[in-house]
Tab-separated table of C-alpha atoms in Angstrom:
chain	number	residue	atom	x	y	z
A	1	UNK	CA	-101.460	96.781	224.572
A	2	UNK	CA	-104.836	96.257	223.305
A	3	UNK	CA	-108.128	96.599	225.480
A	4	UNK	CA	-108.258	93.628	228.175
A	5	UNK	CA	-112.364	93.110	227.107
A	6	UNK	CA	-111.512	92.739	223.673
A	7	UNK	CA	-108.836	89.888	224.729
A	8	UNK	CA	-111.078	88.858	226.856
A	9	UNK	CA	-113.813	87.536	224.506
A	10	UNK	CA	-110.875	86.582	221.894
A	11	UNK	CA	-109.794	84.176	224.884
A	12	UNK	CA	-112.388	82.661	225.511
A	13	UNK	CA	-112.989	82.287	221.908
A	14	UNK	CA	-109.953	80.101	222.149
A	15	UNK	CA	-110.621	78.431	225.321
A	16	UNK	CA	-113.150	75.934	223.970
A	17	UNK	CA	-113.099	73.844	226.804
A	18	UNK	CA	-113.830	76.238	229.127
A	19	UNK	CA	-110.880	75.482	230.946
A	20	UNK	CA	-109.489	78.857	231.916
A	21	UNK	CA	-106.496	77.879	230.330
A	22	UNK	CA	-105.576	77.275	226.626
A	23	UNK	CA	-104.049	74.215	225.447
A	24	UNK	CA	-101.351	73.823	222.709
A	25	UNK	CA	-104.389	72.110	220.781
A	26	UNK	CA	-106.585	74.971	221.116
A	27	UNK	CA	-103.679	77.034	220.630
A	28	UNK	CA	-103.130	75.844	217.316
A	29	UNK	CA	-106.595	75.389	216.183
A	30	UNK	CA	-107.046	79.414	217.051
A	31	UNK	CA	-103.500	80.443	214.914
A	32	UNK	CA	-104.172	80.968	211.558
A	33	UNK	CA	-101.169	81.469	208.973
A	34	UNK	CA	-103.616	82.406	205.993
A	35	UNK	CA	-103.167	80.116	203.762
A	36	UNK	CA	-105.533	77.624	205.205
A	37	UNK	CA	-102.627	74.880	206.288
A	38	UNK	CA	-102.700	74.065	210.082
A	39	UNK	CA	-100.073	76.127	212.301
A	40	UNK	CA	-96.867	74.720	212.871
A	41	UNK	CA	-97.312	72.423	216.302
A	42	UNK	CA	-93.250	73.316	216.458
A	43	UNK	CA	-94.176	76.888	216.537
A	44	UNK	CA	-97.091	76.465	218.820
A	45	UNK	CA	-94.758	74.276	221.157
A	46	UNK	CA	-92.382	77.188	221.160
A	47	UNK	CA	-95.035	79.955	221.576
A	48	UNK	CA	-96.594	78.397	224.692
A	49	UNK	CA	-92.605	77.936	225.870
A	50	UNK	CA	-91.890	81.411	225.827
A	51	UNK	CA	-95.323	82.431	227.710
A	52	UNK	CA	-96.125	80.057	229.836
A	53	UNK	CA	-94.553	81.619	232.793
A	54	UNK	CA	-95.732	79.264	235.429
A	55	UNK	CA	-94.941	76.375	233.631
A	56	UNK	CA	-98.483	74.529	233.571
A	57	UNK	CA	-97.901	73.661	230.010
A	58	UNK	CA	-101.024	76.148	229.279
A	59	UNK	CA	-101.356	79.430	228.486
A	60	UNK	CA	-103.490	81.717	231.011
A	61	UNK	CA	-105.008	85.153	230.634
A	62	UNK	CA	-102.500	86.859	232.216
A	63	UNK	CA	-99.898	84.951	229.429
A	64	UNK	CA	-102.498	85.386	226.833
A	65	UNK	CA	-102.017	89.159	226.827
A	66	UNK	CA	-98.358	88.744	226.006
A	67	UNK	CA	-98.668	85.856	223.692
A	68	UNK	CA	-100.994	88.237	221.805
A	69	UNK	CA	-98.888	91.125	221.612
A	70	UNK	CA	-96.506	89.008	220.273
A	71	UNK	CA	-98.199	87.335	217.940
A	72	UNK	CA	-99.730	90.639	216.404
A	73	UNK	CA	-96.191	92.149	216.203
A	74	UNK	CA	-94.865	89.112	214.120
A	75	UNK	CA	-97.865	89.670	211.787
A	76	UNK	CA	-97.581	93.556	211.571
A	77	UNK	CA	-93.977	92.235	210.536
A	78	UNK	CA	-94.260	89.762	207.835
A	79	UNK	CA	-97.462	91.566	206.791
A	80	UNK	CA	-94.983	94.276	205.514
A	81	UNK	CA	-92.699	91.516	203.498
A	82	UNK	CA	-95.271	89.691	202.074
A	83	UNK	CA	-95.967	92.549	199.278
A	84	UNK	CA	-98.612	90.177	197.366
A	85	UNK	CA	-99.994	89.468	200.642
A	86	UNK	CA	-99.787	85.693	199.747
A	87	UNK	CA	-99.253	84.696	203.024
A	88	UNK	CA	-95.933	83.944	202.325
A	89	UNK	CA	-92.706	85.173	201.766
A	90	UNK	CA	-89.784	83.843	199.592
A	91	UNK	CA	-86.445	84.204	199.627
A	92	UNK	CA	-85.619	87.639	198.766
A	93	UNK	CA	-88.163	88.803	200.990
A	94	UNK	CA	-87.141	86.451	203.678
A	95	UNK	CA	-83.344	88.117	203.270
A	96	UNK	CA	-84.849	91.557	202.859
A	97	UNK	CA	-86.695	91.031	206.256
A	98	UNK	CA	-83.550	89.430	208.322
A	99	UNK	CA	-81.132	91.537	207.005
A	100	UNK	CA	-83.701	94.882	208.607
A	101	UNK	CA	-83.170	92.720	212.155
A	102	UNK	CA	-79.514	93.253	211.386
A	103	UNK	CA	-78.381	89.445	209.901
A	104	UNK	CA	-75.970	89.249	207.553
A	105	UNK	CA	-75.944	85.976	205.974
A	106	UNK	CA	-75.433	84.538	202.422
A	107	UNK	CA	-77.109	83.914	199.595
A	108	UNK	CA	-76.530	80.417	199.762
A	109	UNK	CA	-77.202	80.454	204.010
A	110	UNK	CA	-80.685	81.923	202.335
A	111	UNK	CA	-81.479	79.229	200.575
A	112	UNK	CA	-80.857	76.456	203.938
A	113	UNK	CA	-82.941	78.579	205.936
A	114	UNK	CA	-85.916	78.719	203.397
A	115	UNK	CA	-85.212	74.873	202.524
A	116	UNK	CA	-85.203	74.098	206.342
A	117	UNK	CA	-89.001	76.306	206.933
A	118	UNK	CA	-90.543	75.662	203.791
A	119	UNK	CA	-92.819	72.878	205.208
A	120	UNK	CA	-95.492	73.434	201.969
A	121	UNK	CA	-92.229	72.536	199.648
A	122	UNK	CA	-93.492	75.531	197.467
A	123	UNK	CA	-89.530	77.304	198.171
A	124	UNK	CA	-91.458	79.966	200.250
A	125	UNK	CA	-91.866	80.469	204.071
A	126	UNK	CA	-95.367	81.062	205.362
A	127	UNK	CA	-96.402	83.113	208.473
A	128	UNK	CA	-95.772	80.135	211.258
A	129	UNK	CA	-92.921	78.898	209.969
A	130	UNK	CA	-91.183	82.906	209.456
A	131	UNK	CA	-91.450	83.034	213.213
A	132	UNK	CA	-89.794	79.831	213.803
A	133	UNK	CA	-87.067	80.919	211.707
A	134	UNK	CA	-86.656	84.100	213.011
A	135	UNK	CA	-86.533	82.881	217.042
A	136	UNK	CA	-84.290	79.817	216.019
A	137	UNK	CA	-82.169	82.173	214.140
A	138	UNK	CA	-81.967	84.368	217.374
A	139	UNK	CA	-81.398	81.669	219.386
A	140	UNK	CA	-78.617	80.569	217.522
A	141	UNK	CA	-77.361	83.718	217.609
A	142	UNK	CA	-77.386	85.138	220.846
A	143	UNK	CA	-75.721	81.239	222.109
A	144	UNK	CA	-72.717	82.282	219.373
A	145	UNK	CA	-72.524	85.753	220.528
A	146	UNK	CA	-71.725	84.279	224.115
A	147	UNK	CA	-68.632	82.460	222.563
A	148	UNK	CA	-67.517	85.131	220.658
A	149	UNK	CA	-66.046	87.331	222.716
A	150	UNK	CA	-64.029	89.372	220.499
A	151	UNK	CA	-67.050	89.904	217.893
A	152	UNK	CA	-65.066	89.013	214.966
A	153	UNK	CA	-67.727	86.639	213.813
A	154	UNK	CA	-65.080	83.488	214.695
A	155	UNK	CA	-65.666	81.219	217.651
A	156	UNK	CA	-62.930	78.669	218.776
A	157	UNK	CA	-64.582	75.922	220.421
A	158	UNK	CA	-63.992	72.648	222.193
A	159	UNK	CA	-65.931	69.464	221.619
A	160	UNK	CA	-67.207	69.517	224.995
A	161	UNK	CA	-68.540	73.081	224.997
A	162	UNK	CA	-70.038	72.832	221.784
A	163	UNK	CA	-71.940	70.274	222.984
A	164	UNK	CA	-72.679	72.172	226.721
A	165	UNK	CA	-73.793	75.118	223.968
A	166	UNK	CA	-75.847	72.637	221.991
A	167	UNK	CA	-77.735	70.829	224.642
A	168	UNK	CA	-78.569	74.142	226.352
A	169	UNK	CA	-80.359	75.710	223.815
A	170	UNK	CA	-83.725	75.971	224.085
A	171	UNK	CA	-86.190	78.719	223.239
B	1	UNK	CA	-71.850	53.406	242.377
B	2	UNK	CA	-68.209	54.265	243.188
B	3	UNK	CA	-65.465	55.449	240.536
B	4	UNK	CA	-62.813	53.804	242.405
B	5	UNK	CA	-63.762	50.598	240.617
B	6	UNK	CA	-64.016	51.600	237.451
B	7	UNK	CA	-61.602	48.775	235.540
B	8	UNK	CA	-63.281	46.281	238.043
B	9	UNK	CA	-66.610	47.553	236.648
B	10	UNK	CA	-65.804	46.741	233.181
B	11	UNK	CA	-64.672	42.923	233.580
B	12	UNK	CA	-67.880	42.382	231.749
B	13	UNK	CA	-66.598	44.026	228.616
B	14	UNK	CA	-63.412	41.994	228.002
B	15	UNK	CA	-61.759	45.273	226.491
B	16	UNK	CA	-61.738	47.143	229.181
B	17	UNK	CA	-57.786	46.985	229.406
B	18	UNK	CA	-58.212	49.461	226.731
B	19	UNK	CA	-60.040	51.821	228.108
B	20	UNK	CA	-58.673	55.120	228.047
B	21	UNK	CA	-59.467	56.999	231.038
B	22	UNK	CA	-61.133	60.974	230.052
B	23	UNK	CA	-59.116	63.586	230.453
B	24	UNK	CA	-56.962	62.542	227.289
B	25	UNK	CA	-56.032	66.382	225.718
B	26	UNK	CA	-57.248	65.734	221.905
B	27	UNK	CA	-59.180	62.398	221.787
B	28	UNK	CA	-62.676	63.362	221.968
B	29	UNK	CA	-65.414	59.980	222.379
B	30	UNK	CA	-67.700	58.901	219.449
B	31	UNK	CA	-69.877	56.291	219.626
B	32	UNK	CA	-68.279	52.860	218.598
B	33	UNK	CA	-70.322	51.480	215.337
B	34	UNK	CA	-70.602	52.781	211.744
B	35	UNK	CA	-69.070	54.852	210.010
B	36	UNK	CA	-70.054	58.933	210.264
B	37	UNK	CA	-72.356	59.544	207.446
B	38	UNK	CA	-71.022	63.630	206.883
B	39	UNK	CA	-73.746	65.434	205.658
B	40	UNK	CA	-76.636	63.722	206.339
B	41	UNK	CA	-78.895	63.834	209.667
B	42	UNK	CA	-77.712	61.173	211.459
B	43	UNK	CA	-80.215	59.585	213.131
B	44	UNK	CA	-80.004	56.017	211.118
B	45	UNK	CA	-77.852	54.974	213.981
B	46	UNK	CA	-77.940	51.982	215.982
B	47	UNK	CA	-77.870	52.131	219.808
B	48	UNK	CA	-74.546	50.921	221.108
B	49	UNK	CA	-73.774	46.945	220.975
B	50	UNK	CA	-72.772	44.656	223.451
B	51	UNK	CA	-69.004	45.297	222.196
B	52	UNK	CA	-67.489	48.464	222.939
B	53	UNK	CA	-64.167	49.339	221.290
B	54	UNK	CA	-62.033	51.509	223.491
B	55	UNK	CA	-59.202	51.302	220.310
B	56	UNK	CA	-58.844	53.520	217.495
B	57	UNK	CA	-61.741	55.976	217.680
B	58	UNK	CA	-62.558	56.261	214.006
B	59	UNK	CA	-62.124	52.224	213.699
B	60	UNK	CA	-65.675	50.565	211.556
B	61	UNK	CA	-67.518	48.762	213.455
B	62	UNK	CA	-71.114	47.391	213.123
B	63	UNK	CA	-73.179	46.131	215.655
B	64	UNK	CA	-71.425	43.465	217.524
B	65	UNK	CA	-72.467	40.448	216.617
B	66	UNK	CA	-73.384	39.635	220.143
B	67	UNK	CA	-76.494	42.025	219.755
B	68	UNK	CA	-78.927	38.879	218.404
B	69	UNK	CA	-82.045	40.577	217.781
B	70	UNK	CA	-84.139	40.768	220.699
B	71	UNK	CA	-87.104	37.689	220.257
B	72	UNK	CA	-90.368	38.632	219.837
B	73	UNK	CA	-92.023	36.418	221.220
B	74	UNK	CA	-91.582	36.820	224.912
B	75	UNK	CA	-94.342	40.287	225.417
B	76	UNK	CA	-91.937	42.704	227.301
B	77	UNK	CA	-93.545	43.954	230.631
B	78	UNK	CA	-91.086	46.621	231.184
B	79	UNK	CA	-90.060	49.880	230.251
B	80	UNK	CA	-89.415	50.684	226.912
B	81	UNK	CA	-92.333	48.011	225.921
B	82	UNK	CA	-95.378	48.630	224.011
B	83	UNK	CA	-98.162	48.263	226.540
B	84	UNK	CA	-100.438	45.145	225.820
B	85	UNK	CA	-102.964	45.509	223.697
B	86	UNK	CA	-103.294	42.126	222.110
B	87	UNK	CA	-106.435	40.302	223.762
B	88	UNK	CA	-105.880	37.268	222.093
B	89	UNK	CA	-108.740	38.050	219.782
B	90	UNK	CA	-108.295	36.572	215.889
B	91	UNK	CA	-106.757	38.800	213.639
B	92	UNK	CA	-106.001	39.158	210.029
B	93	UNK	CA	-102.660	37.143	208.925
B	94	UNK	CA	-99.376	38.885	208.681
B	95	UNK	CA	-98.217	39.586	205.651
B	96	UNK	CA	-95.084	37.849	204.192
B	97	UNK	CA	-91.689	38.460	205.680
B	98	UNK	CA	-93.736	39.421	208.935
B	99	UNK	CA	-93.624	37.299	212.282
B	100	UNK	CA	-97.262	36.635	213.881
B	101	UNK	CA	-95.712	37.888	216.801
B	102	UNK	CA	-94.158	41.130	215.142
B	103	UNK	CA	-97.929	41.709	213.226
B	104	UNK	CA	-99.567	41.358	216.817
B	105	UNK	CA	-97.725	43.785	218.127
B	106	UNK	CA	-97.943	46.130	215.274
B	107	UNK	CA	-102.095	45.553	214.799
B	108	UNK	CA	-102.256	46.378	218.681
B	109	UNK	CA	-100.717	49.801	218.233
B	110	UNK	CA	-102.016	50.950	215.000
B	111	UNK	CA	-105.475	51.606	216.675
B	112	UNK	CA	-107.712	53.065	213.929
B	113	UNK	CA	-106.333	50.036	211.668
B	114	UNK	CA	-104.919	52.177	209.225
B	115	UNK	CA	-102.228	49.684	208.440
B	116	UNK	CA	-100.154	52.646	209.479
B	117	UNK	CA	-98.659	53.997	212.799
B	118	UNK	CA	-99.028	57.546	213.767
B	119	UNK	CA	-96.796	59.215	216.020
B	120	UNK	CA	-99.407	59.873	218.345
B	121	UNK	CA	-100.000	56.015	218.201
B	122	UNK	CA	-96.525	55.315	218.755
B	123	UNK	CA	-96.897	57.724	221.438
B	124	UNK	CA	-99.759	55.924	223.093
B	125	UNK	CA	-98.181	52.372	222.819
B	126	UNK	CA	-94.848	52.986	224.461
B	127	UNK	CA	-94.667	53.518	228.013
B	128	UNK	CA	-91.272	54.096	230.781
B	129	UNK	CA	-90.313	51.590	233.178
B	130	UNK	CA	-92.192	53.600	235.625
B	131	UNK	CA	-95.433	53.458	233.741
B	132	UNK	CA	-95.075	57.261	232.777
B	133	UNK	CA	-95.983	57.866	228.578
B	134	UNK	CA	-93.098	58.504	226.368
B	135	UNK	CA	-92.300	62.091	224.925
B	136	UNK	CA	-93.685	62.739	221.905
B	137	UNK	CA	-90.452	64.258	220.981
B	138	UNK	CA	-88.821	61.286	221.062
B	139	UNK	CA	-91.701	59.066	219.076
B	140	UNK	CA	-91.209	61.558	215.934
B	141	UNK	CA	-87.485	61.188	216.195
B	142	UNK	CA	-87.867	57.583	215.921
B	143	UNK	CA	-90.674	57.572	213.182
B	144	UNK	CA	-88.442	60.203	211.506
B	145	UNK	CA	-85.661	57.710	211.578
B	146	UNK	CA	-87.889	54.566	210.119
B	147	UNK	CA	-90.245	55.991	208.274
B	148	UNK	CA	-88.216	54.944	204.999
B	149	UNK	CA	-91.027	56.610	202.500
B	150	UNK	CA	-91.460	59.754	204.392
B	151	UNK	CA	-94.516	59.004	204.881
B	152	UNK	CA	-94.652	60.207	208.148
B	153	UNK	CA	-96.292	57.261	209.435
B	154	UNK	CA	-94.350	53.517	209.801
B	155	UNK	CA	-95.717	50.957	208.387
B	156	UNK	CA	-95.500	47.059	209.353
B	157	UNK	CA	-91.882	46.809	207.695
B	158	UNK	CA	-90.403	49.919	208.913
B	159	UNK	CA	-92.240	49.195	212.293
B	160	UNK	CA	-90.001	45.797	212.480
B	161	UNK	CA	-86.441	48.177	212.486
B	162	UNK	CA	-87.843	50.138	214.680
B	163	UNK	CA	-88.988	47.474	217.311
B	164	UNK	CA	-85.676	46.209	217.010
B	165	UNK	CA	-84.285	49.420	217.361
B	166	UNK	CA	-85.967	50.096	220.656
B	167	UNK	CA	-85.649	47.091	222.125
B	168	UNK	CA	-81.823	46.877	221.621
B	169	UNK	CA	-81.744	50.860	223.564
B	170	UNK	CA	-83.369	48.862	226.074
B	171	UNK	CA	-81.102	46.149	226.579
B	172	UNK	CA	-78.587	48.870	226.375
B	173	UNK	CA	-80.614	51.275	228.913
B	174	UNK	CA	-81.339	48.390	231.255
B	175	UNK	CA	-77.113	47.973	231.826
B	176	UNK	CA	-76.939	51.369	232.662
B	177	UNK	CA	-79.747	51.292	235.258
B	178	UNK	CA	-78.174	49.342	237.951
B	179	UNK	CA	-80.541	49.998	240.125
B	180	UNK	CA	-83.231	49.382	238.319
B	181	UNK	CA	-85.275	51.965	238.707
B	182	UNK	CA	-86.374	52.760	235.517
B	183	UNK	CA	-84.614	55.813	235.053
B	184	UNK	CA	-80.938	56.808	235.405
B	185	UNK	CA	-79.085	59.399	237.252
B	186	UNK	CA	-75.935	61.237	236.396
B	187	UNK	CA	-72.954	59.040	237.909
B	188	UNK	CA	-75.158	56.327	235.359
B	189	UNK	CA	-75.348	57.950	232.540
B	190	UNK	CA	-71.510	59.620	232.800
B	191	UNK	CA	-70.998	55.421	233.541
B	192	UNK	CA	-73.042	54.947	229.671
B	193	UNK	CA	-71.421	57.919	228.173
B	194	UNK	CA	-67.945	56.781	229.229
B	195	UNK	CA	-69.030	53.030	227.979
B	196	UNK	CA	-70.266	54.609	224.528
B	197	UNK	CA	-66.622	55.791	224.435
B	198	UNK	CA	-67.524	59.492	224.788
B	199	UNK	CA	-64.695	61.919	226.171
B	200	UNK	CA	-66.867	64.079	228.739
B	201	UNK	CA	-66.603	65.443	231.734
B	202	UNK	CA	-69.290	64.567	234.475
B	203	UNK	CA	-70.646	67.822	234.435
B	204	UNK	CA	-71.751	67.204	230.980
B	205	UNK	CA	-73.738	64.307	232.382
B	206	UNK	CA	-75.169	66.577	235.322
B	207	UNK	CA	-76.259	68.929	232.431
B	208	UNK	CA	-77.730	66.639	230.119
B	209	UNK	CA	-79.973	65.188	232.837
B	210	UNK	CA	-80.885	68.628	234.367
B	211	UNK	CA	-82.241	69.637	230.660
B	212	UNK	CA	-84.101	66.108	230.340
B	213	UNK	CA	-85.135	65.753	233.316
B	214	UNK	CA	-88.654	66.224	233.577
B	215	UNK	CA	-90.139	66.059	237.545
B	216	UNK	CA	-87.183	67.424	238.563
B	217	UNK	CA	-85.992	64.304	240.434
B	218	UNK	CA	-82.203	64.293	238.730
B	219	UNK	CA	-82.819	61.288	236.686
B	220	UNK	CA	-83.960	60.293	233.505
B	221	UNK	CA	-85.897	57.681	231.921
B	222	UNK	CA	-86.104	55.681	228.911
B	223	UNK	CA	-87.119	57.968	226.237
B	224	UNK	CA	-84.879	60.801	227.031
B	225	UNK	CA	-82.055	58.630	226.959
B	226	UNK	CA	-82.454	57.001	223.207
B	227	UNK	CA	-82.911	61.404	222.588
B	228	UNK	CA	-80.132	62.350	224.526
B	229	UNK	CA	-77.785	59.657	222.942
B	230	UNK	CA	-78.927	60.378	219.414
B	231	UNK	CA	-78.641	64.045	219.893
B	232	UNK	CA	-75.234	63.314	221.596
B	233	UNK	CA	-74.321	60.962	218.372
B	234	UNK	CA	-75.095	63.496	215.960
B	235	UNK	CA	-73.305	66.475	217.474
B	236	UNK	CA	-70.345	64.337	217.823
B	237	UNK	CA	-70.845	63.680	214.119
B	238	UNK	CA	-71.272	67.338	213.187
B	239	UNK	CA	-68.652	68.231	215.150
B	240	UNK	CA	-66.151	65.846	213.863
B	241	UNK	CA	-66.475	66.941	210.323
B	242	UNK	CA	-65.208	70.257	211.012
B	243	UNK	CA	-62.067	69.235	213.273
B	244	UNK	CA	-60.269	67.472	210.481
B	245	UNK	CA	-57.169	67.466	213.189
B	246	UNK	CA	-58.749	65.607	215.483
B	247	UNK	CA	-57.814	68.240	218.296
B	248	UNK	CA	-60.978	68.357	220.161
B	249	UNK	CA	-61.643	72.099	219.228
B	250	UNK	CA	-62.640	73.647	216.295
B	251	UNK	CA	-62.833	77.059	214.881
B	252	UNK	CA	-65.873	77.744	213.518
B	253	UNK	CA	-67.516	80.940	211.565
B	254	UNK	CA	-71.041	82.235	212.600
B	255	UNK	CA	-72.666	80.768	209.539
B	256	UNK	CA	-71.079	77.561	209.643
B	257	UNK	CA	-72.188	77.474	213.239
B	258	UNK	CA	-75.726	78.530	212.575
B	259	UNK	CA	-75.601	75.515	209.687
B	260	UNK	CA	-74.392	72.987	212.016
B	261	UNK	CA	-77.070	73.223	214.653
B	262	UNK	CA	-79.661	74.442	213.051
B	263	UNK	CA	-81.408	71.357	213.029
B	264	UNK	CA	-81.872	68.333	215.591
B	265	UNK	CA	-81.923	70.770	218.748
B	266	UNK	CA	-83.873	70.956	221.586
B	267	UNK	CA	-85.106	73.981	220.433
B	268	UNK	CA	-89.476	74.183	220.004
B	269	UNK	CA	-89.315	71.150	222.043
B	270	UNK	CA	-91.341	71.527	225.197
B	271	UNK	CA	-89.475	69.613	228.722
């Protein structure tokens, strides 16, 4: 955990309202994904989701220090994929990077995924969007995994529980 | 409401002889018009019509043609309405194949006069029954669904579908909210669900308000519904594809599930 001064000023940095709270705005205006484009508001949405423990739709200091840790491990992460340190990663990388988490997917599951994040439509997936991917992609996962009792990678499922499955999710 | 008098309940729809009561073993609902578009996100869909067909469940149907578009003229003071912004002031003409009324309503919502509408505009214009704003989730569904050029804005044309398109889930929404509160409960929406000729139980209803519902009151209002039912539409689509026996349950791999609902999920999108 880094030192609660340093994430002090940082926060405030980001709080430019003086709030005491950050906003998804601010939120997003402080993310950077390095290659100048504006963070993902999906991935900001989701961020603030997962941390915002007392559901104010804001982030407070307490959240901060979590959100950061987070944030910092995701980049230590794709940091590591992104060998040209373009900021983003393509395909190969992206497969290279899921398939260390433990995914097994195809070549041609690959290509949806990177089709589906690639919001620059350059067929590579920058910083924001990787994390998206990779918490949908859990998501998705851990809501099969609850189906599949047997772990044989089949689920048999009835119209009315995939749908109970489908409307649950969230992140 | 009571269940008891369900047939009574649907005298108003003159098919309601053919109802089939839930609980069939293989007939799962689908929503009553068009035909499924496989492979495509299916969000081009119209709200339900005034004619529901309880018959064969994979029968073509358009929109009824009871469902006359709504008028224009009369300004809507109710939910689902864009809040008033024309002051009567003189504006530029509409352009051709556009109503005065129509380009009133459109000039009053496109606020920086961009000749475009943003989502956040959108956003800004529509308003609940109850006076509360609209989710934004729900205004970038709908711009995603009209915004023909993928533009990500609507201009006046595509803004025209998707007036009509929102005033027809009104009319629609309005049925359903017999009490008129502006927002529906459960027992309604399983009553709308049921109507739409959906298969599902009434805990499916409890659940689907529980995740909409926002001020944890166990109802829901305007704009969750039209996202609910679209969600509901497309899942029902997705699902269909795979269960060419029409058994109601499917086996399904992990990839094929991850490809099915990857997309139009609830997932990033804040309550």
């Amino acid at each position: 955990m880094a030192d609660p001064n340093f994430l002090a000023g940082i926060f405030q940095r980001i709080d430019k309202d003086r709030s005491g709270s950050i906003s998804a705005h601010e939120l997003q205006e402080a993310l950077s994904n390095g290659t100048w484009t504006p963070f993902n508001p999906e991935t900001v949405r989701m961020m603030i989701g997962m941390f915002d423990r007392d559901n104010s739709g804001t982030i407070n200091f307490q959240e901060f220090q979590a959100l950061w840790k987070y944030v910092t491990d995701w980049q230590n992460c794709f940091r590591s994929y992104d060998r040209d340190g373009s900021g983003s990663i393509d395909k190969n990388e992206l497969k290279m990077a899921l398939t260390r988490f433990g995914y097994r997917l195809s070549d041609r599951f690959y290509e949806v995924l990177v089709k589906k994040f690639d919001r620059q439509g350059k067929g590579v997936v920058a910083f924001d969007d990787f994390i998206q991917c990779c918490v949908v992609l859990q998501t998705l996962t851990s809501a099969f995994r609850m189906h599949d009792t047997d772990q044989d990678g089949w689920i048999r499922i009835s119209y009315e529980q995939f749908l109970t499955l489908v409307f649950s999710l969230r992140s | 409401m009571s269940w008891g008098g369900q047939q009574h309940s649907y005298g108003g729809y003159n098919q309601a002889s053919q109802y089939q009561p839930y609980g069939q073993p293989t007939a799962y609902g689908q929503p009553n018009y068009g035909q499924p578009q496989y492979g495509q996100p299916h969000y081009g869909q119209q709200p339900p019509s005034n004619q529901y067909n309880y018959g064969n469940p994979y029968q073509q149907q358009g929109p009824g043609p009871g469902t006359a578009p709504p008028g224009y003229g009369g300004a809507p003071n109710m939910g689902g309405s864009f809040a008033s912004g024309g002051y009567g002031s003189f504006q530029s003409p509409a352009p051709p194949g556009v109503s005065p009324e129509l380009w009133d309503w459109f000039q009053a919502v496109d606020q920086d006069k961009s000749g475009k509408i943003t989502c956040q505009e959108l956003q800004q214009a529509l308003m609940n029954g109850n006076w509360s704003p609209f989710n934004a989730e729900t205004c970038r569904l709908m711009i995603g669904m009209f915004d023909k050029d993928r533009s990500g804005t609507i201009d006046v044309h595509e803004f025209a579908a998707l007036w009509r398109y929102i005033q027809d889930w009104k009319n629609c929404f309005d049925r359903f909210d017999t009490d008129r509160s502006g927002n529906i409960d459960a027992n309604e929406l399983g009553h709308a669900f049921r109507t739409f000729g959906y298969n599902l139980s009434q805990q499916f209803s409890q659940l689907v308000v529980q995740v909409f519902d926002r001020r944890g009151i166990g109802r829901i209002n305007f704009d969750d519904f039209i996202q609910a039912c679209v969600m509901l539409k497309t899942f029902t689509d997705k699902f269909r594809v795979k269960d060419s026996q029409q058994q109601g349950i499917i086996s399904i791999s992990y990839e094929e599930f991850l490809e099915m609902v990857l997309d139009n999920t609830l997932l990033g999108v804040q309550k």
